[in-house]
Structures are given as structure tokens and as C-alpha cells.
Amino acid sequence: KKPPERQLHQTRAACLKCMLCTETCPRFLLGHRLYPDRLMRNLAAGISEDLPAFTGAYLCSECGLCAVYACVMGLDPCAANRMLKQRLSAAGVPRPEPLESPHAHHYAVMRKVPVRRLMARLGVVEFDRPAEKAKLDTGATRRLVLRLKQHAGAPAVPVVRKGARVSAGQPVAEPEGDRLGAVVHAPMAGNVVEIDQEAVVIDTGS
Ligand code: SF4
Ligand code: SF4
């Protein structure tokens, strides 16, 4: 990660104003008013009056595509957006009003990024191979600790009692009411030997 001053210096020296970052940006292609090329051009030229280009940073999802795929000069509009978001927010600059009905760009479908090429840019092609699966000894006794909170939502609530026999795949905890959450299933058959606020524990040997 380069410090902001270094990135600014590189932007001044190297940005071609080619617009490739904007033409590739998924948020721009979906119709949002986000123009990373304008932002980079403004930073390069020291222009501060183009407020819509700066506040567009709020709309950046920080996917990084402009930096790792689009920019032929190795610049990082994503990092510039991130930095700007922090500074605009600290200065109390409001976010742009959302568009009532954003229209996707005419060429959005044609500008999808080929996954293999993106993988090549990221240097991860060699890792795209079938994973070796460890053999599971289903005969061995196991104590399975099934956490009730495995995501950003609310913890699941146990729906089994201590001592209950559960089969493989049976739900042991479910989200409460309409709260955001996920059902927790027993990965193997066994007996419920422990339940607390954190987890349901299954003994597969008993
Ligand atoms: S990081 Fe932001 S500006 Fe860059 S492509 Fe993704 S959404 Fe667009
Ligand atoms: S793709 Fe790179 S060189 Fe082209 S406008 Fe964007 S930041 Fe500048």
C-alpha cells in the first residue's frame, strides 16, 4: 500500500486521462455518477472545483478493478477514492443524492471482465486447480461444536434440547422470527450433549 502523497505524485506524473478506469468501473457501468478518470485528472492537475467528481468517491465500492485491471499505468483510483471518502466524510461533505432510476451503460454487458484474464493479472491462475479433499473417517467419535453465530446477523436460537438425538443435516438452531440469520445444521448424526449461548455441541459417538 503506497502512502497517499506518493500516489498523488505518481498520478500527477503518469495519468494519461485515458478514461479506461471509468470505462471499466462496474459502478459507473451500472449508471452511478462515479468517474474515477475525472477524479484522477483533477488530482493530477490540482483542480478542486469539480465537486461532483470528488463526491462521486462516496459511490465507489472499492472493488479494486480500476487498479488491478484497468489502469495501464499502474495507478490506483480505488485508493484515491478510499482516501477521498475518508477526507470528505471527516469534513462533513454530504453524500450525493441517489439517482431515482439509474440506467446501466449501453455497453455494460460487453465490458464484463474476462475472469481468466483478471486471474492472470492477479497472479492466481496457478491456484485454480481442484482442491485435494481430506478423507473423513466417519467411524471416529467426534465432538462437534456448532457455533450459533457464524455471520454478521443475529445468533441462531437452538431448536433441539440437550440429550436429543439428531440426524445428519437436521436443523439444530434457527434465526429468531424475521431477524437476519442462518439455520445451523448438524453435519453428522449424534447426541446433543451441551447447549449454551455460544454453541450446540454434538457427540457423534454416543
Ligand atoms: S474501485 Fe471504485 S472506482 Fe475502481 S472500479 Fe471499483 S467501484 Fe469503480
Ligand atoms: S486508467 Fe489510469 S491512466 Fe487512465 S485515466 Fe484512469 S488512472 Fe489515469
Coordinates of N, CA and C and ligand atoms in Angstrom, one line a residue:
K1 N 0.9 -1.2 0.0 CA 0.0 0.0 0.0 C 0.9 1.2 0.0
K2 N 0.7 2.1 -1.0 CA 1.6 3.3 -1.1 C 0.9 4.4 -0.3
P3 N 1.8 5.3 0.4 CA 1.2 6.4 1.1 C 0.5 7.4 0.1
P4 N -0.5 8.1 0.6 CA -1.3 9.0 -0.3 C -0.4 10.0 -1.1
E5 N 0.6 10.6 -0.4 CA 1.4 11.6 -1.1 C 2.1 10.9 -2.3
R6 N 2.6 9.7 -2.1 CA 3.3 9.0 -3.2 C 2.3 8.7 -4.4
Q7 N 1.1 8.3 -4.0 CA 0.1 8.0 -5.0 C -0.2 9.3 -5.8
L8 N -0.3 10.4 -5.1 CA -0.7 11.7 -5.7 C 0.5 12.1 -6.7
H9 N 1.7 11.9 -6.2 CA 2.8 12.2 -7.1 C 2.8 11.4 -8.3
Q10 N 2.6 10.1 -8.2 CA 2.5 9.2 -9.3 C 1.4 9.5 -10.3
T11 N 0.3 9.9 -9.7 CA -0.9 10.3 -10.5 C -0.5 11.5 -11.4
R12 N 0.1 12.5 -10.7 CA 0.5 13.7 -11.5 C 1.4 13.4 -12.6
A13 N 2.3 12.4 -12.4 CA 3.3 12.1 -13.3 C 2.8 11.2 -14.5
A14 N 1.9 10.3 -14.1 CA 1.6 9.2 -15.1 C 0.2 9.1 -15.6
C15 N -0.8 9.8 -15.0 CA -2.1 9.6 -15.5 C -2.3 10.1 -17.0
L16 N -2.8 9.2 -17.8 CA -2.9 9.5 -19.3 C -4.3 10.2 -19.6
K17 N -5.1 10.3 -18.6 CA -6.5 10.7 -18.8 C -7.2 9.9 -19.9
C18 N -6.9 8.6 -19.9 CA -7.4 7.7 -21.0 C -8.8 7.2 -20.7
M19 N -9.3 7.4 -19.5 CA -10.7 7.0 -19.1 C -10.9 5.5 -19.0
L20 N -9.8 4.7 -19.1 CA -10.1 3.3 -19.0 C -10.6 2.9 -17.6
C21 N -10.2 3.6 -16.6 CA -10.6 3.2 -15.3 C -12.2 3.4 -15.2
T22 N -12.6 4.5 -15.8 CA -14.1 4.8 -15.7 C -14.8 3.8 -16.6
E23 N -14.3 3.6 -17.8 CA -15.0 2.7 -18.8 C -15.1 1.3 -18.2
T24 N -14.2 0.9 -17.3 CA -14.2 -0.5 -16.7 C -15.0 -0.5 -15.4
C25 N -15.2 0.6 -14.8 CA -15.7 0.6 -13.4 C -17.2 0.1 -13.4
P26 N -17.4 -1.0 -12.6 CA -18.7 -1.6 -12.6 C -19.8 -0.7 -12.0
R27 N -19.4 0.2 -11.1 CA -20.4 1.1 -10.6 C -20.8 2.2 -11.6
F28 N -19.8 2.7 -12.4 CA -20.1 3.6 -13.5 C -21.0 2.9 -14.5
L29 N -20.7 1.7 -14.9 CA -21.4 0.9 -15.9 C -22.9 0.6 -15.4
L30 N -23.1 0.6 -14.1 CA -24.4 0.3 -13.6 C -25.2 1.6 -13.6
G31 N -24.6 2.8 -13.9 CA -25.3 4.0 -14.0 C -25.1 5.0 -12.9
H32 N -24.2 4.7 -12.0 CA -23.9 5.6 -10.9 C -22.9 6.7 -11.3
R33 N -23.0 7.8 -10.7 CA -22.2 9.0 -11.1 C -20.9 9.0 -10.5
L34 N -20.1 8.0 -10.9 CA -18.7 7.8 -10.4 C -17.8 7.8 -11.6
Y35 N -16.8 8.8 -11.5 CA -15.9 8.9 -12.7 C -14.5 9.0 -12.2
P36 N -13.9 7.8 -12.0 CA -12.5 7.8 -11.5 C -11.5 8.5 -12.3
D37 N -11.7 8.5 -13.6 CA -10.7 9.2 -14.5 C -10.8 10.7 -14.2
R38 N -12.0 11.3 -14.0 CA -12.1 12.7 -13.7 C -11.5 13.0 -12.4
L39 N -11.7 12.1 -11.5 CA -11.0 12.3 -10.1 C -9.5 12.3 -10.3
M40 N -9.0 11.4 -11.0 CA -7.5 11.3 -11.2 C -7.0 12.5 -11.9
R41 N -7.7 12.9 -12.9 CA -7.3 14.1 -13.7 C -7.3 15.3 -12.8
N42 N -8.3 15.5 -12.0 CA -8.4 16.6 -11.1 C -7.2 16.6 -10.1
L43 N -7.0 15.4 -9.5 CA -5.8 15.3 -8.6 C -4.5 15.6 -9.3
A44 N -4.4 15.1 -10.5 CA -3.2 15.3 -11.2 C -2.9 16.8 -11.5
A45 N -4.0 17.5 -11.9 CA -3.9 18.9 -12.3 C -4.1 19.9 -11.1
G46 N -4.5 19.3 -9.9 CA -4.7 20.2 -8.8 C -6.0 21.0 -8.9
I47 N -7.0 20.4 -9.6 CA -8.3 21.1 -9.7 C -9.1 20.7 -8.5
S48 N -9.7 21.7 -7.9 CA -10.5 21.4 -6.7 C -12.0 21.8 -6.9
E49 N -12.3 22.5 -8.0 CA -13.7 23.0 -8.2 C -14.7 21.9 -8.6
D50 N -14.2 20.8 -9.2 CA -15.1 19.8 -9.7 C -15.6 18.9 -8.6
L51 N -16.5 19.5 -7.8 CA -17.0 18.8 -6.6 C -17.7 17.5 -6.9
P52 N -18.6 17.4 -8.0 CA -19.3 16.1 -8.3 C -18.3 15.0 -8.5
A53 N -17.1 15.3 -9.1 CA -16.1 14.2 -9.4 C -15.6 13.7 -8.1
F54 N -15.4 14.6 -7.1 CA -14.9 14.2 -5.8 C -15.9 13.5 -5.0
T55 N -17.1 14.0 -4.9 CA -18.2 13.4 -4.1 C -18.6 12.0 -4.7
G56 N -18.3 11.8 -6.0 CA -18.5 10.5 -6.6 C -17.7 9.4 -5.9
A57 N -16.7 9.8 -5.2 CA -15.9 8.8 -4.5 C -16.8 8.0 -3.5
Y58 N -17.8 8.7 -2.9 CA -18.7 8.0 -2.0 C -19.4 6.8 -2.6
L59 N -19.5 6.8 -4.0 CA -20.2 5.7 -4.6 C -19.3 4.6 -5.0
C60 N -18.0 4.7 -4.7 CA -17.1 3.6 -5.1 C -17.2 2.4 -4.1
S61 N -17.3 1.2 -4.6 CA -17.4 0.0 -3.8 C -16.1 -0.5 -3.4
E62 N -15.0 0.1 -3.9 CA -13.6 -0.3 -3.6 C -13.3 -1.8 -4.0
C63 N -13.9 -2.1 -5.2 CA -13.7 -3.4 -5.7 C -12.3 -3.6 -6.2
G64 N -11.6 -2.5 -6.6 CA -10.2 -2.5 -7.0 C -10.0 -2.8 -8.5
L65 N -11.1 -3.0 -9.2 CA -10.9 -3.4 -10.6 C -10.1 -2.3 -11.4
C66 N -10.4 -1.0 -11.1 CA -9.7 0.0 -11.8 C -8.2 -0.1 -11.6
A67 N -7.8 -0.5 -10.4 CA -6.4 -0.5 -10.1 C -5.7 -1.8 -10.6
V68 N -6.3 -3.0 -10.4 CA -5.7 -4.2 -10.7 C -5.9 -4.6 -12.2
Y69 N -6.9 -4.0 -12.8 CA -7.2 -4.5 -14.2 C -7.1 -3.4 -15.2
A70 N -7.7 -2.2 -14.9 CA -8.0 -1.2 -16.0 C -6.8 -0.4 -16.3
C71 N -6.1 0.2 -15.2 CA -5.1 1.2 -15.4 C -3.8 0.7 -16.0
V72 N -3.5 1.1 -17.2 CA -2.3 0.7 -17.9 C -1.1 1.3 -17.3
M73 N -1.2 2.3 -16.5 CA -0.1 3.0 -15.9 C 0.2 2.5 -14.4
G74 N -0.6 1.5 -14.0 CA -0.4 1.0 -12.6 C -0.8 2.0 -11.5
L75 N -1.7 2.9 -11.9 CA -2.2 3.8 -10.9 C -3.4 3.2 -10.1
D76 N -3.8 3.9 -9.0 CA -4.7 3.2 -8.1 C -5.9 4.2 -7.8
P77 N -6.8 4.3 -8.8 CA -8.0 5.2 -8.5 C -8.8 4.7 -7.3
C78 N -8.8 3.4 -7.1 CA -9.5 2.8 -5.9 C -9.0 3.4 -4.6
A79 N -7.7 3.5 -4.5 CA -7.1 4.0 -3.3 C -7.4 5.5 -3.2
A80 N -7.4 6.2 -4.3 CA -7.7 7.7 -4.3 C -9.2 7.9 -3.8
N81 N -10.1 7.0 -4.3 CA -11.5 7.1 -3.8 C -11.6 6.8 -2.3
R82 N -10.8 5.8 -1.8 CA -10.9 5.5 -0.4 C -10.4 6.6 0.4
M83 N -9.3 7.2 0.0 CA -8.7 8.4 0.7 C -9.7 9.5 0.8
L84 N -10.3 9.8 -0.4 CA -11.3 10.9 -0.5 C -12.5 10.7 0.3
K85 N -13.0 9.5 0.3 CA -14.2 9.2 1.1 C -13.9 9.6 2.6
Q86 N -12.8 9.2 3.1 CA -12.4 9.4 4.5 C -12.3 10.9 4.7
R87 N -11.7 11.6 3.8 CA -11.5 13.1 4.0 C -12.8 13.9 3.8
L88 N -13.6 13.5 2.8 CA -14.9 14.2 2.6 C -15.8 14.0 3.8
S89 N -15.8 12.8 4.3 CA -16.6 12.4 5.4 C -16.2 13.2 6.7
A90 N -14.8 13.3 6.9 CA -14.3 14.0 8.1 C -14.6 15.5 8.0
A91 N -14.7 16.0 6.7 CA -15.0 17.4 6.5 C -16.5 17.7 6.5
G92 N -17.3 16.6 6.6 CA -18.8 16.8 6.7 C -19.4 17.1 5.3
V93 N -18.7 16.7 4.3 CA -19.3 16.9 2.9 C -20.4 15.8 2.7
P94 N -21.6 16.2 2.4 CA -22.7 15.2 2.2 C -22.5 14.3 1.0
R95 N -23.0 13.1 1.2 CA -23.0 12.1 0.0 C -24.0 12.6 -1.1
P96 N -23.7 12.3 -2.3 CA -24.6 12.7 -3.4 C -25.9 12.0 -3.2
E97 N -27.0 12.7 -3.6 CA -28.3 12.0 -3.5 C -28.4 10.9 -4.5
P98 N -29.0 9.7 -4.1 CA -29.0 8.6 -5.0 C -29.9 8.9 -6.2
L99 N -29.6 8.4 -7.4 CA -30.4 8.6 -8.6 C -31.7 7.8 -8.4
E100 N -32.8 8.4 -8.9 CA -34.1 7.7 -8.7 C -34.1 6.5 -9.5
S101 N -33.7 6.5 -10.8 CA -33.7 5.3 -11.6 C -32.4 5.3 -12.5
P102 N -31.3 4.8 -11.9 CA -30.1 4.8 -12.7 C -30.2 3.8 -13.9
H103 N -29.6 4.2 -15.0 CA -29.7 3.4 -16.2 C -28.3 2.8 -16.4
A104 N -28.2 1.5 -16.7 CA -27.0 0.9 -17.0 C -26.4 1.4 -18.3
H105 N -25.1 1.5 -18.4 CA -24.5 1.9 -19.7 C -24.8 1.0 -20.8
H106 N -25.0 1.5 -22.0 CA -25.3 0.7 -23.2 C -24.4 -0.5 -23.4
Y107 N -23.1 -0.2 -23.0 CA -22.1 -1.3 -23.3 C -21.7 -2.1 -22.1
A108 N -22.6 -2.0 -21.0 CA -22.2 -2.6 -19.7 C -22.0 -4.1 -19.9
V109 N -22.8 -4.8 -20.7 CA -22.7 -6.2 -20.8 C -21.4 -6.6 -21.6
M110 N -21.1 -5.7 -22.6 CA -19.8 -6.0 -23.4 C -18.6 -5.7 -22.6
R111 N -18.7 -5.0 -21.5 CA -17.5 -4.6 -20.8 C -17.2 -5.5 -19.6
K112 N -17.9 -6.6 -19.5 CA -17.6 -7.6 -18.4 C -16.1 -8.0 -18.6
V113 N -15.5 -8.2 -17.4 CA -14.1 -8.5 -17.4 C -13.9 -10.0 -17.5
P114 N -13.1 -10.5 -18.5 CA -12.8 -12.0 -18.6 C -12.2 -12.5 -17.3
V115 N -12.8 -13.4 -16.6 CA -12.3 -13.9 -15.3 C -10.8 -14.4 -15.4
R116 N -10.6 -15.2 -16.5 CA -9.2 -15.8 -16.6 C -8.2 -14.7 -16.8
R117 N -8.5 -13.6 -17.5 CA -7.5 -12.6 -17.6 C -7.3 -11.8 -16.3
L118 N -8.4 -11.6 -15.6 CA -8.3 -11.0 -14.3 C -7.4 -11.8 -13.4
M119 N -7.7 -13.1 -13.4 CA -6.9 -14.0 -12.6 C -5.4 -14.0 -12.9
A120 N -5.1 -13.8 -14.2 CA -3.7 -13.7 -14.7 C -3.1 -12.4 -14.1
R121 N -3.9 -11.4 -14.2 CA -3.3 -10.1 -13.6 C -3.1 -10.2 -12.1
L122 N -3.9 -10.9 -11.5 CA -3.8 -11.1 -10.0 C -2.7 -12.1 -9.6
G123 N -2.3 -12.9 -10.7 CA -1.2 -13.9 -10.4 C -1.8 -15.1 -9.6
V124 N -3.0 -15.5 -9.9 CA -3.6 -16.6 -9.1 C -4.0 -17.8 -10.0
V125 N -3.6 -17.7 -11.3 CA -4.0 -18.8 -12.2 C -3.5 -20.1 -11.7
E126 N -2.3 -20.2 -11.2 CA -1.7 -21.5 -10.7 C -2.5 -22.1 -9.6
F127 N -3.3 -21.3 -8.9 CA -4.1 -21.8 -7.7 C -5.4 -22.3 -8.2
D128 N -5.8 -22.2 -9.5 CA -7.1 -22.6 -9.9 C -7.0 -24.1 -10.4
R129 N -7.1 -24.9 -9.4 CA -7.0 -26.4 -9.6 C -7.9 -27.1 -8.6
P130 N -8.3 -28.3 -8.9 CA -9.1 -29.0 -7.9 C -8.4 -29.1 -6.6
A131 N -9.2 -28.9 -5.5 CA -8.6 -29.0 -4.2 C -8.6 -30.5 -3.8
E132 N -7.5 -30.8 -3.1 CA -7.4 -32.2 -2.5 C -8.4 -32.3 -1.3
K133 N -9.2 -33.3 -1.3 CA -10.1 -33.4 -0.2 C -9.6 -34.4 0.8
A134 N -9.6 -34.0 2.1 CA -9.2 -34.9 3.1 C -10.2 -36.0 3.3
K135 N -9.8 -37.2 3.5 CA -10.7 -38.3 3.8 C -11.3 -38.2 5.2
L136 N -12.6 -38.2 5.3 CA -13.3 -38.1 6.6 C -13.5 -39.5 7.2
D137 N -13.0 -39.8 8.3 CA -13.2 -41.1 9.0 C -14.5 -41.0 9.7
T138 N -15.6 -41.4 9.1 CA -16.9 -41.2 9.7 C -17.2 -42.1 10.9
G139 N -16.3 -43.1 11.1 CA -16.4 -44.0 12.2 C -15.9 -43.5 13.5
A140 N -15.0 -42.5 13.4 CA -14.4 -41.9 14.6 C -15.3 -41.1 15.4
T141 N -15.2 -41.1 16.7 CA -16.1 -40.3 17.5 C -15.6 -38.8 17.5
R142 N -16.6 -37.9 17.4 CA -16.2 -36.5 17.3 C -17.1 -35.7 18.2
R143 N -16.5 -34.6 18.7 CA -17.3 -33.7 19.5 C -17.4 -32.5 18.6
L144 N -18.6 -32.2 18.0 CA -18.8 -31.2 17.1 C -19.4 -29.9 17.8
V145 N -18.7 -28.8 17.7 CA -19.1 -27.6 18.3 C -19.7 -26.7 17.2
L146 N -21.0 -26.6 17.2 CA -21.7 -25.8 16.1 C -22.0 -24.4 16.7
R147 N -21.3 -23.4 16.2 CA -21.4 -22.0 16.7 C -22.8 -21.5 16.3
L148 N -23.4 -20.8 17.2 CA -24.8 -20.2 16.8 C -24.7 -18.9 16.1
K149 N -23.5 -18.3 16.1 CA -23.3 -17.0 15.3 C -22.1 -17.2 14.4
Q150 N -22.4 -17.4 13.1 CA -21.3 -17.7 12.2 C -21.3 -16.6 11.0
H151 N -21.9 -15.5 11.3 CA -22.0 -14.4 10.3 C -22.4 -13.1 10.9
A152 N -22.7 -12.1 10.1 CA -22.9 -10.7 10.6 C -24.3 -10.6 11.3
G153 N -25.2 -11.5 11.0 CA -26.6 -11.4 11.5 C -26.7 -11.8 13.0
A154 N -27.9 -12.0 13.4 CA -28.2 -12.3 14.8 C -27.9 -13.8 15.0
P155 N -27.5 -14.2 16.3 CA -27.2 -15.6 16.6 C -28.5 -16.4 16.4
A156 N -28.3 -17.7 15.9 CA -29.4 -18.6 15.8 C -29.8 -19.1 17.2
V157 N -31.1 -19.5 17.3 CA -31.6 -20.0 18.6 C -31.8 -21.5 18.5
P158 N -31.3 -22.2 19.5 CA -31.3 -23.7 19.4 C -32.8 -24.2 19.3
V159 N -33.0 -25.2 18.5 CA -34.3 -25.8 18.4 C -34.3 -27.2 18.8
V160 N -33.2 -27.7 19.4 CA -33.1 -29.0 20.0 C -32.8 -28.9 21.5
R161 N -33.1 -30.0 22.2 CA -32.8 -30.0 23.7 C -31.6 -30.9 23.9
K162 N -31.0 -30.6 25.1 CA -29.8 -31.4 25.5 C -30.3 -32.9 25.6
G163 N -29.5 -33.8 25.1 CA -29.9 -35.2 25.2 C -30.6 -35.7 23.9
A164 N -31.0 -34.8 23.0 CA -31.8 -35.2 21.8 C -30.8 -35.9 20.9
R165 N -31.4 -36.8 20.1 CA -30.7 -37.5 19.1 C -31.0 -36.7 17.8
V166 N -29.9 -36.3 17.0 CA -30.1 -35.6 15.8 C -29.5 -36.4 14.6
S167 N -30.1 -36.3 13.5 CA -29.6 -36.9 12.3 C -28.8 -35.9 11.5
A168 N -27.9 -36.5 10.5 CA -27.1 -35.6 9.7 C -28.0 -34.7 8.9
G169 N -27.7 -33.4 8.9 CA -28.5 -32.5 8.1 C -29.6 -31.8 8.8
Q170 N -29.9 -32.3 10.0 CA -31.1 -31.8 10.8 C -30.8 -30.4 11.3
P171 N -31.7 -29.5 11.2 CA -31.5 -28.2 11.8 C -31.4 -28.3 13.3
V172 N -30.4 -27.6 13.9 CA -30.3 -27.6 15.4 C -30.5 -26.2 16.0
A173 N -30.4 -25.2 15.1 CA -30.7 -23.8 15.5 C -31.2 -23.0 14.4
E174 N -32.1 -22.1 14.6 CA -32.7 -21.3 13.5 C -32.8 -19.8 13.9
P175 N -32.8 -18.9 12.9 CA -32.9 -17.5 13.3 C -34.2 -17.2 14.0
E176 N -34.2 -16.3 14.9 CA -35.4 -15.9 15.6 C -36.3 -15.0 14.8
G177 N -37.6 -15.4 14.6 CA -38.5 -14.5 13.9 C -38.0 -14.1 12.5
D178 N -38.1 -12.8 12.2 CA -37.7 -12.4 10.9 C -36.3 -11.7 11.0
R179 N -35.5 -12.1 12.0 CA -34.2 -11.5 12.1 C -33.3 -12.1 11.1
L180 N -32.3 -11.3 10.6 CA -31.3 -11.8 9.7 C -30.5 -12.9 10.3
G181 N -30.3 -14.0 9.7 CA -29.5 -15.1 10.3 C -29.5 -16.3 9.4
A182 N -29.0 -17.4 9.9 CA -28.9 -18.6 9.1 C -29.2 -19.8 10.0
V183 N -29.8 -20.8 9.3 CA -30.1 -22.1 10.0 C -28.8 -22.8 10.2
V184 N -28.6 -23.4 11.4 CA -27.4 -24.2 11.7 C -27.8 -25.7 11.7
H185 N -27.1 -26.5 10.9 CA -27.5 -27.9 10.7 C -26.4 -28.8 11.4
A186 N -26.8 -30.0 11.8 CA -25.9 -31.0 12.3 C -25.2 -31.6 11.1
P187 N -23.8 -31.5 11.0 CA -23.1 -32.1 9.9 C -23.1 -33.7 10.0
M188 N -23.2 -34.2 11.2 CA -23.3 -35.7 11.3 C -24.3 -36.0 12.4
A189 N -24.7 -37.3 12.4 CA -25.7 -37.8 13.4 C -25.0 -37.9 14.7
G190 N -25.7 -37.7 15.8 CA -25.1 -37.8 17.1 C -26.1 -37.3 18.2
N191 N -25.6 -37.2 19.4 CA -26.4 -36.8 20.5 C -26.0 -35.4 21.0
V192 N -27.0 -34.5 21.3 CA -26.7 -33.2 21.7 C -26.3 -33.3 23.2
V193 N -25.0 -32.9 23.5 CA -24.5 -33.1 24.8 C -24.4 -31.8 25.6
E194 N -24.5 -30.7 24.9 CA -24.3 -29.4 25.5 C -24.9 -28.3 24.7
I195 N -25.6 -27.4 25.4 CA -26.1 -26.2 24.7 C -25.8 -25.0 25.6
D196 N -25.3 -23.9 25.0 CA -25.1 -22.7 25.8 C -25.4 -21.5 24.8
Q197 N -25.1 -20.3 25.2 CA -25.4 -19.2 24.4 C -24.5 -19.1 23.2
E198 N -23.4 -19.8 23.2 CA -22.5 -19.8 22.1 C -22.7 -20.9 21.0
A199 N -23.0 -22.1 21.5 CA -23.0 -23.2 20.6 C -23.9 -24.4 21.0
V200 N -24.1 -25.2 20.1 CA -24.7 -26.5 20.3 C -23.6 -27.6 20.1
V201 N -23.4 -28.5 21.1 CA -22.4 -29.5 20.9 C -23.0 -30.8 20.7
I202 N -22.5 -31.5 19.7 CA -23.0 -32.9 19.4 C -21.8 -33.9 19.6
D203 N -22.1 -35.0 20.2 CA -21.2 -36.1 20.3 C -21.6 -37.1 19.3
T204 N -20.8 -37.4 18.4 CA -21.2 -38.4 17.3 C -20.9 -39.8 17.7
G205 N -20.3 -40.0 18.9 CA -20.0 -41.4 19.3 C -21.0 -42.0 20.3
S206 N -21.8 -41.1 20.8 CA -22.8 -41.5 21.9 C -24.1 -41.9 21.3
Ligands
SF4_1 S1 -12.6 0.5 -7.0 FE1 -14.3 2.1 -7.2 S2 -13.7 3.3 -9.0 FE2 -12.5 1.5 -9.1 S3 -13.6 0.1 -10.4 FE3 -14.2 -0.4 -8.3 S4 -16.1 0.9 -7.9 FE4 -15.0 1.7 -9.7
SF4_2 S1 -6.9 4.3 -16.3 FE1 -5.1 5.1 -15.3 S2 -4.1 6.4 -16.7 FE2 -6.1 6.1 -17.5 S3 -7.4 7.8 -16.6 FE3 -7.5 6.1 -15.2 S4 -5.9 6.5 -13.7 FE4 -5.4 7.7 -15.5

